[in-house]
XYZ file of N, CA and C in Angstrom:
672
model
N 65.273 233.555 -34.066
C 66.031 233.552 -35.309
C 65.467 234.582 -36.282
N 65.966 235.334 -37.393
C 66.128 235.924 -38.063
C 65.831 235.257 -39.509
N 64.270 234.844 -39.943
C 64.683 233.905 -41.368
C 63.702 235.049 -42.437
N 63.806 234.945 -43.658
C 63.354 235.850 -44.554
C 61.658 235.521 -44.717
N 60.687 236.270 -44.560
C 59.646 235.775 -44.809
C 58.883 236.692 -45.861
N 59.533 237.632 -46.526
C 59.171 238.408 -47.336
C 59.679 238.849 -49.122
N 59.944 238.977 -49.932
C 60.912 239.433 -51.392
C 59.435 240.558 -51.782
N 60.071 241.926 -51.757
C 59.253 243.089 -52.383
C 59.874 243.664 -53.541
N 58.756 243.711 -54.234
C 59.109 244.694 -55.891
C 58.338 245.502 -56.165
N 58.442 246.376 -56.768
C 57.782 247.525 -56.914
C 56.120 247.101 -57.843
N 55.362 247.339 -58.022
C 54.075 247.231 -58.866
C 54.469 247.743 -60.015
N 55.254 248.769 -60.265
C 55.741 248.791 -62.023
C 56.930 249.402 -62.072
N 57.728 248.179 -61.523
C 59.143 248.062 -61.756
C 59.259 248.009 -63.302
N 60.935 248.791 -63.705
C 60.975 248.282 -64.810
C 62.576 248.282 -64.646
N 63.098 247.566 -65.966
C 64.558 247.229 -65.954
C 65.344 248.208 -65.868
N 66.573 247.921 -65.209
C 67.467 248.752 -65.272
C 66.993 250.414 -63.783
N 65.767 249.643 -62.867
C 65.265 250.453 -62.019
C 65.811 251.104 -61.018
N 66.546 249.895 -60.528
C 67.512 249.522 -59.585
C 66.670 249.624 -58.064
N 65.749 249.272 -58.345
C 65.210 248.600 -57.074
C 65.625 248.121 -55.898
N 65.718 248.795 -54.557
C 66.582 248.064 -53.157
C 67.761 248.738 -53.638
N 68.466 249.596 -54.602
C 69.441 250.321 -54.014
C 69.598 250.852 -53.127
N 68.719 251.124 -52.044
C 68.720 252.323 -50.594
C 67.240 251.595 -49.806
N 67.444 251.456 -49.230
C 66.289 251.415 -47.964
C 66.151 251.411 -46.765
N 64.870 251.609 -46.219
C 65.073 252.268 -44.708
C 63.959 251.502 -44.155
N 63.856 250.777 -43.223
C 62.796 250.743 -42.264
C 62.188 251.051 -40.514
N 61.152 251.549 -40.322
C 60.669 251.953 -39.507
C 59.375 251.560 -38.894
N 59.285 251.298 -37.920
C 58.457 250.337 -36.725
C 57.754 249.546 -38.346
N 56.580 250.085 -38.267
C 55.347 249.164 -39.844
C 56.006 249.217 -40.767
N 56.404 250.684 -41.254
C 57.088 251.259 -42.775
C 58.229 251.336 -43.138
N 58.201 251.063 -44.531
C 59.208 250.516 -45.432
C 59.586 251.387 -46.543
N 60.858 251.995 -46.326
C 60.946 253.356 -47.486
C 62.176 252.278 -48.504
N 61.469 252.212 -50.033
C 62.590 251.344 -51.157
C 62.732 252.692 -51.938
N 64.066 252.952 -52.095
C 64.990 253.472 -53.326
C 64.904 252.585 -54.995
N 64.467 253.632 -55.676
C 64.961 252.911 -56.959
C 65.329 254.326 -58.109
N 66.760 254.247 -57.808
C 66.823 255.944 -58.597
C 67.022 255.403 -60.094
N 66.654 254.552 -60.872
C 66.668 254.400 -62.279
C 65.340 254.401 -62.805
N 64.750 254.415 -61.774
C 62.957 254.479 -62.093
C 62.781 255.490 -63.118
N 61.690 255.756 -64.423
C 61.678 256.361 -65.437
C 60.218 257.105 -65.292
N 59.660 256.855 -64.573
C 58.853 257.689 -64.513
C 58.316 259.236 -65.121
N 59.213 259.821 -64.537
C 59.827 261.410 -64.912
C 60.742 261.391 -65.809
N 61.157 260.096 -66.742
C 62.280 260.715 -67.428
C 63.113 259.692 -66.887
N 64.671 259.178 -67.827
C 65.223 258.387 -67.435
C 66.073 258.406 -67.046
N 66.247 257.316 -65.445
C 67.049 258.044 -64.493
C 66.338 259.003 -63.538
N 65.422 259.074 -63.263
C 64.432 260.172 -62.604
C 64.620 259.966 -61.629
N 64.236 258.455 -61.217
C 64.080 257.861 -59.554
C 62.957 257.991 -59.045
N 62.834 257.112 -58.088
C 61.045 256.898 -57.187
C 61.899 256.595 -55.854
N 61.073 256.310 -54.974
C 61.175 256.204 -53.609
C 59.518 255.114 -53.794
N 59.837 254.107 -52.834
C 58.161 253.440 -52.553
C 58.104 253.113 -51.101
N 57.037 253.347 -50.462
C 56.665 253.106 -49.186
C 55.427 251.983 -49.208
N 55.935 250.780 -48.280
C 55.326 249.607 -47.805
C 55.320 249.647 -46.365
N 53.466 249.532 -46.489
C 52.934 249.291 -45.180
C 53.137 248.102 -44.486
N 53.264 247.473 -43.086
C 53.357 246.116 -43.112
C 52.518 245.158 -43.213
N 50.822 245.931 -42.952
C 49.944 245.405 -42.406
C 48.624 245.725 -43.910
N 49.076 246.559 -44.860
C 48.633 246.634 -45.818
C 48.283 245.732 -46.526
N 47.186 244.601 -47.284
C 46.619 244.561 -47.972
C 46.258 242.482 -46.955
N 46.740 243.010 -46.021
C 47.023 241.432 -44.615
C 48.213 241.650 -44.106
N 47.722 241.195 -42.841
C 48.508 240.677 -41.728
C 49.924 240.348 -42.137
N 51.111 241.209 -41.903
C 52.661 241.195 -42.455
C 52.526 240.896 -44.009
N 51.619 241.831 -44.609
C 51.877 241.356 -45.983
C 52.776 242.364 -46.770
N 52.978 243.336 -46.249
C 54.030 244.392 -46.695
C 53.527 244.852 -47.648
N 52.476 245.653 -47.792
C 51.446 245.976 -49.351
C 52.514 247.507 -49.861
N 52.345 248.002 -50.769
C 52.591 249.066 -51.118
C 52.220 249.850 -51.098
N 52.104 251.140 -50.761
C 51.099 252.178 -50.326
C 51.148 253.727 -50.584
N 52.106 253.921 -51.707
C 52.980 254.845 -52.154
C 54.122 254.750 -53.151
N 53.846 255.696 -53.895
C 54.969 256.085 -54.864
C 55.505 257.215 -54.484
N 57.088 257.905 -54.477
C 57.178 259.034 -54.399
C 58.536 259.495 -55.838
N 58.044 260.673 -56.287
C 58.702 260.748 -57.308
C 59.468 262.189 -57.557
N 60.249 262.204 -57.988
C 61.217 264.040 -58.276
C 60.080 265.050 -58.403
N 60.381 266.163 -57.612
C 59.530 267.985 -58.262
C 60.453 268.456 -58.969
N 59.823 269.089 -59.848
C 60.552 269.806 -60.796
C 61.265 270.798 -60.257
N 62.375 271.123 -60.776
C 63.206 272.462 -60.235
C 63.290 273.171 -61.706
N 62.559 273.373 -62.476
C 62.878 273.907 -63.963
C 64.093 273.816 -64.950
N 64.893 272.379 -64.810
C 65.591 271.820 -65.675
C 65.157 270.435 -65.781
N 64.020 269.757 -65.780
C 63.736 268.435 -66.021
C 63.957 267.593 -65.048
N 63.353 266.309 -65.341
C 63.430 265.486 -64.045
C 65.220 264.681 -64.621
N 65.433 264.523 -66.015
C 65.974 263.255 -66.471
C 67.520 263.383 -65.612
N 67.829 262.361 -65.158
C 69.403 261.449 -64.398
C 68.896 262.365 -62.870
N 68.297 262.220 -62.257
C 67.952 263.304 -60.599
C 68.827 262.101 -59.990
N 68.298 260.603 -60.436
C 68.555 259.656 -59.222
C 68.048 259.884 -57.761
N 66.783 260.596 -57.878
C 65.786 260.297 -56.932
C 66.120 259.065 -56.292
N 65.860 258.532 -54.815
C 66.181 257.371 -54.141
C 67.415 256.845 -54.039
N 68.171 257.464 -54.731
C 69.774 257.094 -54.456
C 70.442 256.668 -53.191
N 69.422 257.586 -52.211
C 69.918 257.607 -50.782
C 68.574 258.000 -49.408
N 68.292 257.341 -48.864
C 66.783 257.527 -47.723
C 66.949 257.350 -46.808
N 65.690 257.630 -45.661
C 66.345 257.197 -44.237
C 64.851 257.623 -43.758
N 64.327 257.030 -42.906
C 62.905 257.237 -42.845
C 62.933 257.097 -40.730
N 61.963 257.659 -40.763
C 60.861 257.527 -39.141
C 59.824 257.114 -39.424
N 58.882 257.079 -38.236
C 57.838 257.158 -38.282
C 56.675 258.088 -38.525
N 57.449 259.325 -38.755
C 56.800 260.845 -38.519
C 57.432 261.221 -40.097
N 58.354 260.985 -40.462
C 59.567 261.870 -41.773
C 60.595 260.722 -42.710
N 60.664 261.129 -43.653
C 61.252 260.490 -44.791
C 62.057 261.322 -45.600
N 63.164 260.988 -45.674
C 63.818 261.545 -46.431
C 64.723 260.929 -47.444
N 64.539 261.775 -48.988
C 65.191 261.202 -49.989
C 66.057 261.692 -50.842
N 67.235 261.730 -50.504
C 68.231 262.373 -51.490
C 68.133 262.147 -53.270
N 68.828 263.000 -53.693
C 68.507 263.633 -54.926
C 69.410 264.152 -55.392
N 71.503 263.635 -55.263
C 72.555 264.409 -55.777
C 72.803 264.778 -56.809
N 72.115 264.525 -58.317
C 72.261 265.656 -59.419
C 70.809 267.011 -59.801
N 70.446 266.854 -58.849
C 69.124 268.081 -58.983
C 69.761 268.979 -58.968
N 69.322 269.808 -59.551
C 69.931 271.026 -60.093
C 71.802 271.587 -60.460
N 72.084 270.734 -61.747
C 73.257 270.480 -61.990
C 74.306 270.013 -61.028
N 73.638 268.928 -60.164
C 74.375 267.977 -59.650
C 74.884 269.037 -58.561
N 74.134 269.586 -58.145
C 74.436 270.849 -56.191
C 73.524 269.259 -55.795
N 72.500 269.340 -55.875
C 71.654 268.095 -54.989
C 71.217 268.907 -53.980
N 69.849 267.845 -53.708
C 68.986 268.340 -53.178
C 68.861 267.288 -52.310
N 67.787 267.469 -51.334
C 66.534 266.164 -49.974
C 65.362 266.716 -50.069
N 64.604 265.779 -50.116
C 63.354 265.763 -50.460
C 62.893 265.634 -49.203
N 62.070 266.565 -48.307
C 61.858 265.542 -46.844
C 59.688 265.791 -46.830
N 59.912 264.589 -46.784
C 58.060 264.071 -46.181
C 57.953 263.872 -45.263
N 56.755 264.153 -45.003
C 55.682 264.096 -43.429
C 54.801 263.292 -43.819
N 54.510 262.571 -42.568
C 53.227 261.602 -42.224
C 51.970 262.561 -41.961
N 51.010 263.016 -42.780
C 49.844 263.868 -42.820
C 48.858 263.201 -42.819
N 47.847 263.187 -41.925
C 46.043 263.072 -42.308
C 46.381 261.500 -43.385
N 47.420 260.211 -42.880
C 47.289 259.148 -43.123
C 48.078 259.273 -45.021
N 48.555 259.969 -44.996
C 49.643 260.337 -46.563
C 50.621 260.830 -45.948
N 51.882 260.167 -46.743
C 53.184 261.082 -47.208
C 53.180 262.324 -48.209
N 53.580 263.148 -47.186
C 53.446 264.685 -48.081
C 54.618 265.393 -48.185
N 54.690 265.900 -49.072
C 56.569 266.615 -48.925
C 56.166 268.133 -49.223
N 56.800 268.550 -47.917
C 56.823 269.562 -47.107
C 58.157 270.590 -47.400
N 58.953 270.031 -47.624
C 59.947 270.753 -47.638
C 61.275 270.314 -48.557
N 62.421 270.858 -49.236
C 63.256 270.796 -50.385
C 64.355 271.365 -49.727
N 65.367 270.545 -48.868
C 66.318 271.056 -48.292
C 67.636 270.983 -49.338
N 68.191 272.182 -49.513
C 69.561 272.186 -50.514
C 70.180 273.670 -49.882
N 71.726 273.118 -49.266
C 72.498 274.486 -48.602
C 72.697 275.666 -49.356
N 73.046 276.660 -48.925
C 72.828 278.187 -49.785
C 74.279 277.835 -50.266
N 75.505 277.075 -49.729
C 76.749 277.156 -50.683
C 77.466 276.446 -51.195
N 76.164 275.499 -51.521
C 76.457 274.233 -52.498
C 76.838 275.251 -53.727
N 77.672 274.225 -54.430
C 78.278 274.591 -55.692
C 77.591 273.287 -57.050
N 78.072 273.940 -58.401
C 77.750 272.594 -59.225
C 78.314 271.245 -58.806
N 77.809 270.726 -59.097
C 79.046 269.348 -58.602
C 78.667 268.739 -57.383
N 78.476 269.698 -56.324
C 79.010 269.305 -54.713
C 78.322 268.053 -54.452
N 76.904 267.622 -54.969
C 76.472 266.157 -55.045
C 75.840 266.261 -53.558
N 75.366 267.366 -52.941
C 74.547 267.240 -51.705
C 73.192 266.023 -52.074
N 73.256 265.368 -51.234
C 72.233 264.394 -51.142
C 72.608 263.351 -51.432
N 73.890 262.880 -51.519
C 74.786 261.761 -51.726
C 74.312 260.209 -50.947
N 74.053 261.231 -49.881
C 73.584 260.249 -48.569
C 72.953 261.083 -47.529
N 72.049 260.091 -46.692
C 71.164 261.059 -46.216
C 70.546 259.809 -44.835
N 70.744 261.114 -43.513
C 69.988 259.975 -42.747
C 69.126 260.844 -41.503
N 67.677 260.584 -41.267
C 67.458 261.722 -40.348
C 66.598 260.927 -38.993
N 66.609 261.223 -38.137
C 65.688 260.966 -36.975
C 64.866 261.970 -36.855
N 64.121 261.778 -35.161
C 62.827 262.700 -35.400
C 63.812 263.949 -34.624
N 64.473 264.493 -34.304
C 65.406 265.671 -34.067
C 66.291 266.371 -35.033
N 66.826 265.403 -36.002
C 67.484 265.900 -37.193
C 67.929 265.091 -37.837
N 68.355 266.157 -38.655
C 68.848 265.164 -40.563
C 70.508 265.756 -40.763
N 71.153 264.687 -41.196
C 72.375 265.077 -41.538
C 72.334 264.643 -43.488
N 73.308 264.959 -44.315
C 73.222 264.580 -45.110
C 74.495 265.139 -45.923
N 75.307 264.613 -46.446
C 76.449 264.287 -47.226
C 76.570 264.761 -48.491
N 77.593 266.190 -48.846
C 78.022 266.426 -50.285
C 79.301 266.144 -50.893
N 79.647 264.879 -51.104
C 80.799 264.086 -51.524
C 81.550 264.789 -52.346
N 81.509 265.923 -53.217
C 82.086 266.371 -54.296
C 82.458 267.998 -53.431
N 82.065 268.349 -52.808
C 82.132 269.386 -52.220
C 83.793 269.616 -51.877
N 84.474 271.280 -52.039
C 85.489 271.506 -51.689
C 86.663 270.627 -52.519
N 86.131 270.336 -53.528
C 87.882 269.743 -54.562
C 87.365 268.077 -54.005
N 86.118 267.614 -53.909
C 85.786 266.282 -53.405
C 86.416 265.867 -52.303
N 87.044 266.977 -51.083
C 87.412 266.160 -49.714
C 85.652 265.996 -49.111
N 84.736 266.956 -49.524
C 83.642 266.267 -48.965
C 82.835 267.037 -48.126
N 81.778 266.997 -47.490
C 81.191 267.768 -46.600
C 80.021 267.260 -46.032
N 79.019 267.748 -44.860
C 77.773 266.890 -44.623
C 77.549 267.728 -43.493
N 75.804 268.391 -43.941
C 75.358 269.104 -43.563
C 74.517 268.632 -42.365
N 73.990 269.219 -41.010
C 73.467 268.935 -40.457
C 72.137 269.868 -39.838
N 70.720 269.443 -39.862
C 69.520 269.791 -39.965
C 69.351 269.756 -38.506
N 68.547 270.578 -37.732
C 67.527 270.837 -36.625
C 66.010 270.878 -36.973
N 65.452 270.089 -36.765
C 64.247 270.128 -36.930
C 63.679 271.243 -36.215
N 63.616 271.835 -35.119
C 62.891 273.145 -34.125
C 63.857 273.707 -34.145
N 64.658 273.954 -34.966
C 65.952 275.195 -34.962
C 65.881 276.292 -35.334
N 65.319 277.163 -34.709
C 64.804 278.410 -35.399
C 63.177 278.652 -35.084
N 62.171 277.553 -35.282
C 60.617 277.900 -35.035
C 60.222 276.706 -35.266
N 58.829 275.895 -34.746
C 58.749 274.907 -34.591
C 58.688 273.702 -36.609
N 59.096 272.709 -36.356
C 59.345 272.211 -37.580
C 59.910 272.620 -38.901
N 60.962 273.407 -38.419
C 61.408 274.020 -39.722
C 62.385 273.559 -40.562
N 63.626 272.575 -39.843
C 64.696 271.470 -40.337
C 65.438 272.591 -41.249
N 65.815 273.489 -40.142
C 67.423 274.670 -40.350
C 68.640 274.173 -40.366
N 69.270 274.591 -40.844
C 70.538 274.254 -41.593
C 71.238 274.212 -40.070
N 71.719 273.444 -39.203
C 72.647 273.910 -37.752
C 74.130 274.111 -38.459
N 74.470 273.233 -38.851
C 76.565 273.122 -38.770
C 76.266 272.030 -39.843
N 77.859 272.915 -40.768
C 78.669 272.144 -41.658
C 79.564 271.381 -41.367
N 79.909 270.132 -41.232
C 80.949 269.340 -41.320
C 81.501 269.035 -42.188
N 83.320 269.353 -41.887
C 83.956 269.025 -42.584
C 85.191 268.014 -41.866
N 86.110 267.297 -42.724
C 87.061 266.822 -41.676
C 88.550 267.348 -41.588
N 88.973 267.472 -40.183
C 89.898 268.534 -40.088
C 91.140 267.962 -40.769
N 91.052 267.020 -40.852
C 92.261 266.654 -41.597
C 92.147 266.006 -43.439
N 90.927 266.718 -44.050
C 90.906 266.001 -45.564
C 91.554 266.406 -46.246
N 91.142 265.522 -47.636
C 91.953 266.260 -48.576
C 91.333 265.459 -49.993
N 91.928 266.033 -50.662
C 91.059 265.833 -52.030
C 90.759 264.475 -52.616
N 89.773 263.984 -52.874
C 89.117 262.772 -52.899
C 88.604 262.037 -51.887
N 88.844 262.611 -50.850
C 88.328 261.582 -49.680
C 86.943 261.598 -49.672
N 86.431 262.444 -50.571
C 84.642 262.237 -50.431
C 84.009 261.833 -48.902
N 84.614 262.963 -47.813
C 84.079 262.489 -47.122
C 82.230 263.008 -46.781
N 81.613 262.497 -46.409
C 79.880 261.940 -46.583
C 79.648 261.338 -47.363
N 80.218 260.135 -48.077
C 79.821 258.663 -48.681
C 78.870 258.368 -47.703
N 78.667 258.351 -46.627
C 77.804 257.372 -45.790
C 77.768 258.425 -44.579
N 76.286 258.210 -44.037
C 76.149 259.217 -42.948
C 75.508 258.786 -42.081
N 75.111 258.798 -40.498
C 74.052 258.655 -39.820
C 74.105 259.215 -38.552
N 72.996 259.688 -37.959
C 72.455 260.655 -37.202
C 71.998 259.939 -35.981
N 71.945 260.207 -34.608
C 71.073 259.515 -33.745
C 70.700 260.193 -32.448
N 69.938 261.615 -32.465
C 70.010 262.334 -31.116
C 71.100 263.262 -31.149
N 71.891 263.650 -30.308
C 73.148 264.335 -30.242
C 74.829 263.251 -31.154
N 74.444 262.590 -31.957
C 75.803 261.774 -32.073
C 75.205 262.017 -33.946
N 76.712 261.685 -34.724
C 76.769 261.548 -35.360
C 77.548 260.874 -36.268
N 77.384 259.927 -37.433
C 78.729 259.405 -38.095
C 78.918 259.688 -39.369
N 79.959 260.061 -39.978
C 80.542 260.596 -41.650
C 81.414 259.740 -41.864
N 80.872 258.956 -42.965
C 81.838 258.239 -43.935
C 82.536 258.924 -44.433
N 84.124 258.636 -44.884
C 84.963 259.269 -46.050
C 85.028 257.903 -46.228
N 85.267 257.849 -47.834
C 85.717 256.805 -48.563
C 86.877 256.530 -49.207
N 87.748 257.680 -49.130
C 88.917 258.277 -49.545
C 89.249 257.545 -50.913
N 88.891 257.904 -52.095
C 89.068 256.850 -53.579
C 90.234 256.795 -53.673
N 91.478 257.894 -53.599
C 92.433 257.759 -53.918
C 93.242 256.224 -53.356
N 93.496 256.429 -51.929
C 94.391 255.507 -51.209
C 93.323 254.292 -51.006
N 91.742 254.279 -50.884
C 90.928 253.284 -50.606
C 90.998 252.661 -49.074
N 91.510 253.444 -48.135
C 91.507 253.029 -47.083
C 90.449 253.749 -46.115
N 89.875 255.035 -46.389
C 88.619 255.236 -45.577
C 88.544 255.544 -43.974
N 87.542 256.188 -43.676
C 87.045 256.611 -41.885
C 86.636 256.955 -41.441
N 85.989 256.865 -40.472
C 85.101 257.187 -39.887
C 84.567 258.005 -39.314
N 84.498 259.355 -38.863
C 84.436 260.645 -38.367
C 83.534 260.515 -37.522
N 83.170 260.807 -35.967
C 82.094 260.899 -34.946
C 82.196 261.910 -34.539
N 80.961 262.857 -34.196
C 80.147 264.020 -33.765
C 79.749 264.044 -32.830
N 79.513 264.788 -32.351
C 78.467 265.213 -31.063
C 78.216 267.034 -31.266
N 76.724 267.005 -30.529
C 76.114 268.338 -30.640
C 76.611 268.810 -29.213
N 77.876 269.723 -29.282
C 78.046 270.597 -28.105
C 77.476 271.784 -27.846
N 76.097 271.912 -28.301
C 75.242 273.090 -27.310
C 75.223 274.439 -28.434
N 74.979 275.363 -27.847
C 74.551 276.252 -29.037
C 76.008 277.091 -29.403
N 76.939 276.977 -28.178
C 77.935 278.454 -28.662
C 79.032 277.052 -29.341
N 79.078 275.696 -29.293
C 80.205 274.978 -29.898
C 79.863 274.140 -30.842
N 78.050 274.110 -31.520
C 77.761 273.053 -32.604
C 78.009 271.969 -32.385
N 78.420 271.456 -33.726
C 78.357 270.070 -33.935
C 79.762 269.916 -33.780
């Protein structure tokens, strides 16, 4: 059976944090979203990582804060943690108003026993608005991740190679779009990745009826 043996909160939660908006877990570790976190400014966002075995035996200790880098317009409304998706090796945390709301991913590595962030993935033709980092989901092969506002808001969602290009570099492979959108369907509301397969939410606001889009990586001359 499946019964709850745990309730986690942040060590300096504060109101209005939004704590458990997004989370991810992986074999021990525990990646929590809280993009109202104030840290940086309000509205900034944190990300927290819980060990399982941290502070006792399944005690789920806390073992990390992770918080917005500056891009030289301030941390305030980033909504850091909005959207995560973690391994055992990589973490990743979307960030859709960084830099006038183009959005950004934040992606960390498991280093020498720390989360370290390594790298600031944001596409070369994001626009204002496009809200890249909407949603975000990566395994240890790649990261896909969702710009809902993109193209008149039918939507878009980018997809990452981790060894694409030279070893660990998480290169841009293929843009997805859906062949049949259209304006508002926001499609990359929701995304996820698994090996060669892939899934894109549209949420379509207008009509509210929504769908599902599935991928596959056909090789180097046909993408995603």
């Amino acid at each position: 059976n499946w019964g709850q043996y745990k309730k986690l909160t942040p060590s300096d939660g504060v109101a209005s944090g939004f704590f458990g908006y997004s989370a991810s877990i992986s074999g021990t570790d525990l990646l929590v979203g809280a993009y109202g976190d104030d840290n940086e400014g309000p509205f900034s966002g944190a990300g927290y990582i819980f060990s399982r075995d941290e502070g006792g035996a399944d005690s789920w200790g806390q073992v990390a804060k992770q918080v917005p880098t500056h891009d030289g317009n301030g941390f305030d409304n980033y909504l850091f943690g909005s959207a995560i998706s973690m391994t055992a090796t990589y973490a990743a945390v979307g960030s859709y108003k960084v830099n006038d709301e183009r959005g950004a991913v934040y992606l960390y590595k498991y280093i020498d026993e720390q989360w370290t962030l390594f790298k600031q993935l944001t596409p070369g033709d994001v626009e204002y608005g496009d809200h890249f980092g909407h949603s975000v989901s990566i395994d240890d092969t790649g990261l896909i991740a969702g710009a809902t506002k993109a193209n008149d808001s039918k939507g878009a969602a980018y997809v990452y190679i981790k060894d694409y290009g030279s070893s660990d570099s998480w290169s841009l492979r293929s843009k997805l779009t859906a062949s049949d959108g259209a304006s508002n369907d926001k499609f990359g509301h929701s995304v996820s990745i698994s090996g060669s397969s892939a899934a894109v939410g549209a949420s379509d606001t207008f009509y509210q009826t929504g769908s599902v889009y599935i991928y596959r990586d056909l090789g180097s001359w046909y993408g995603w």
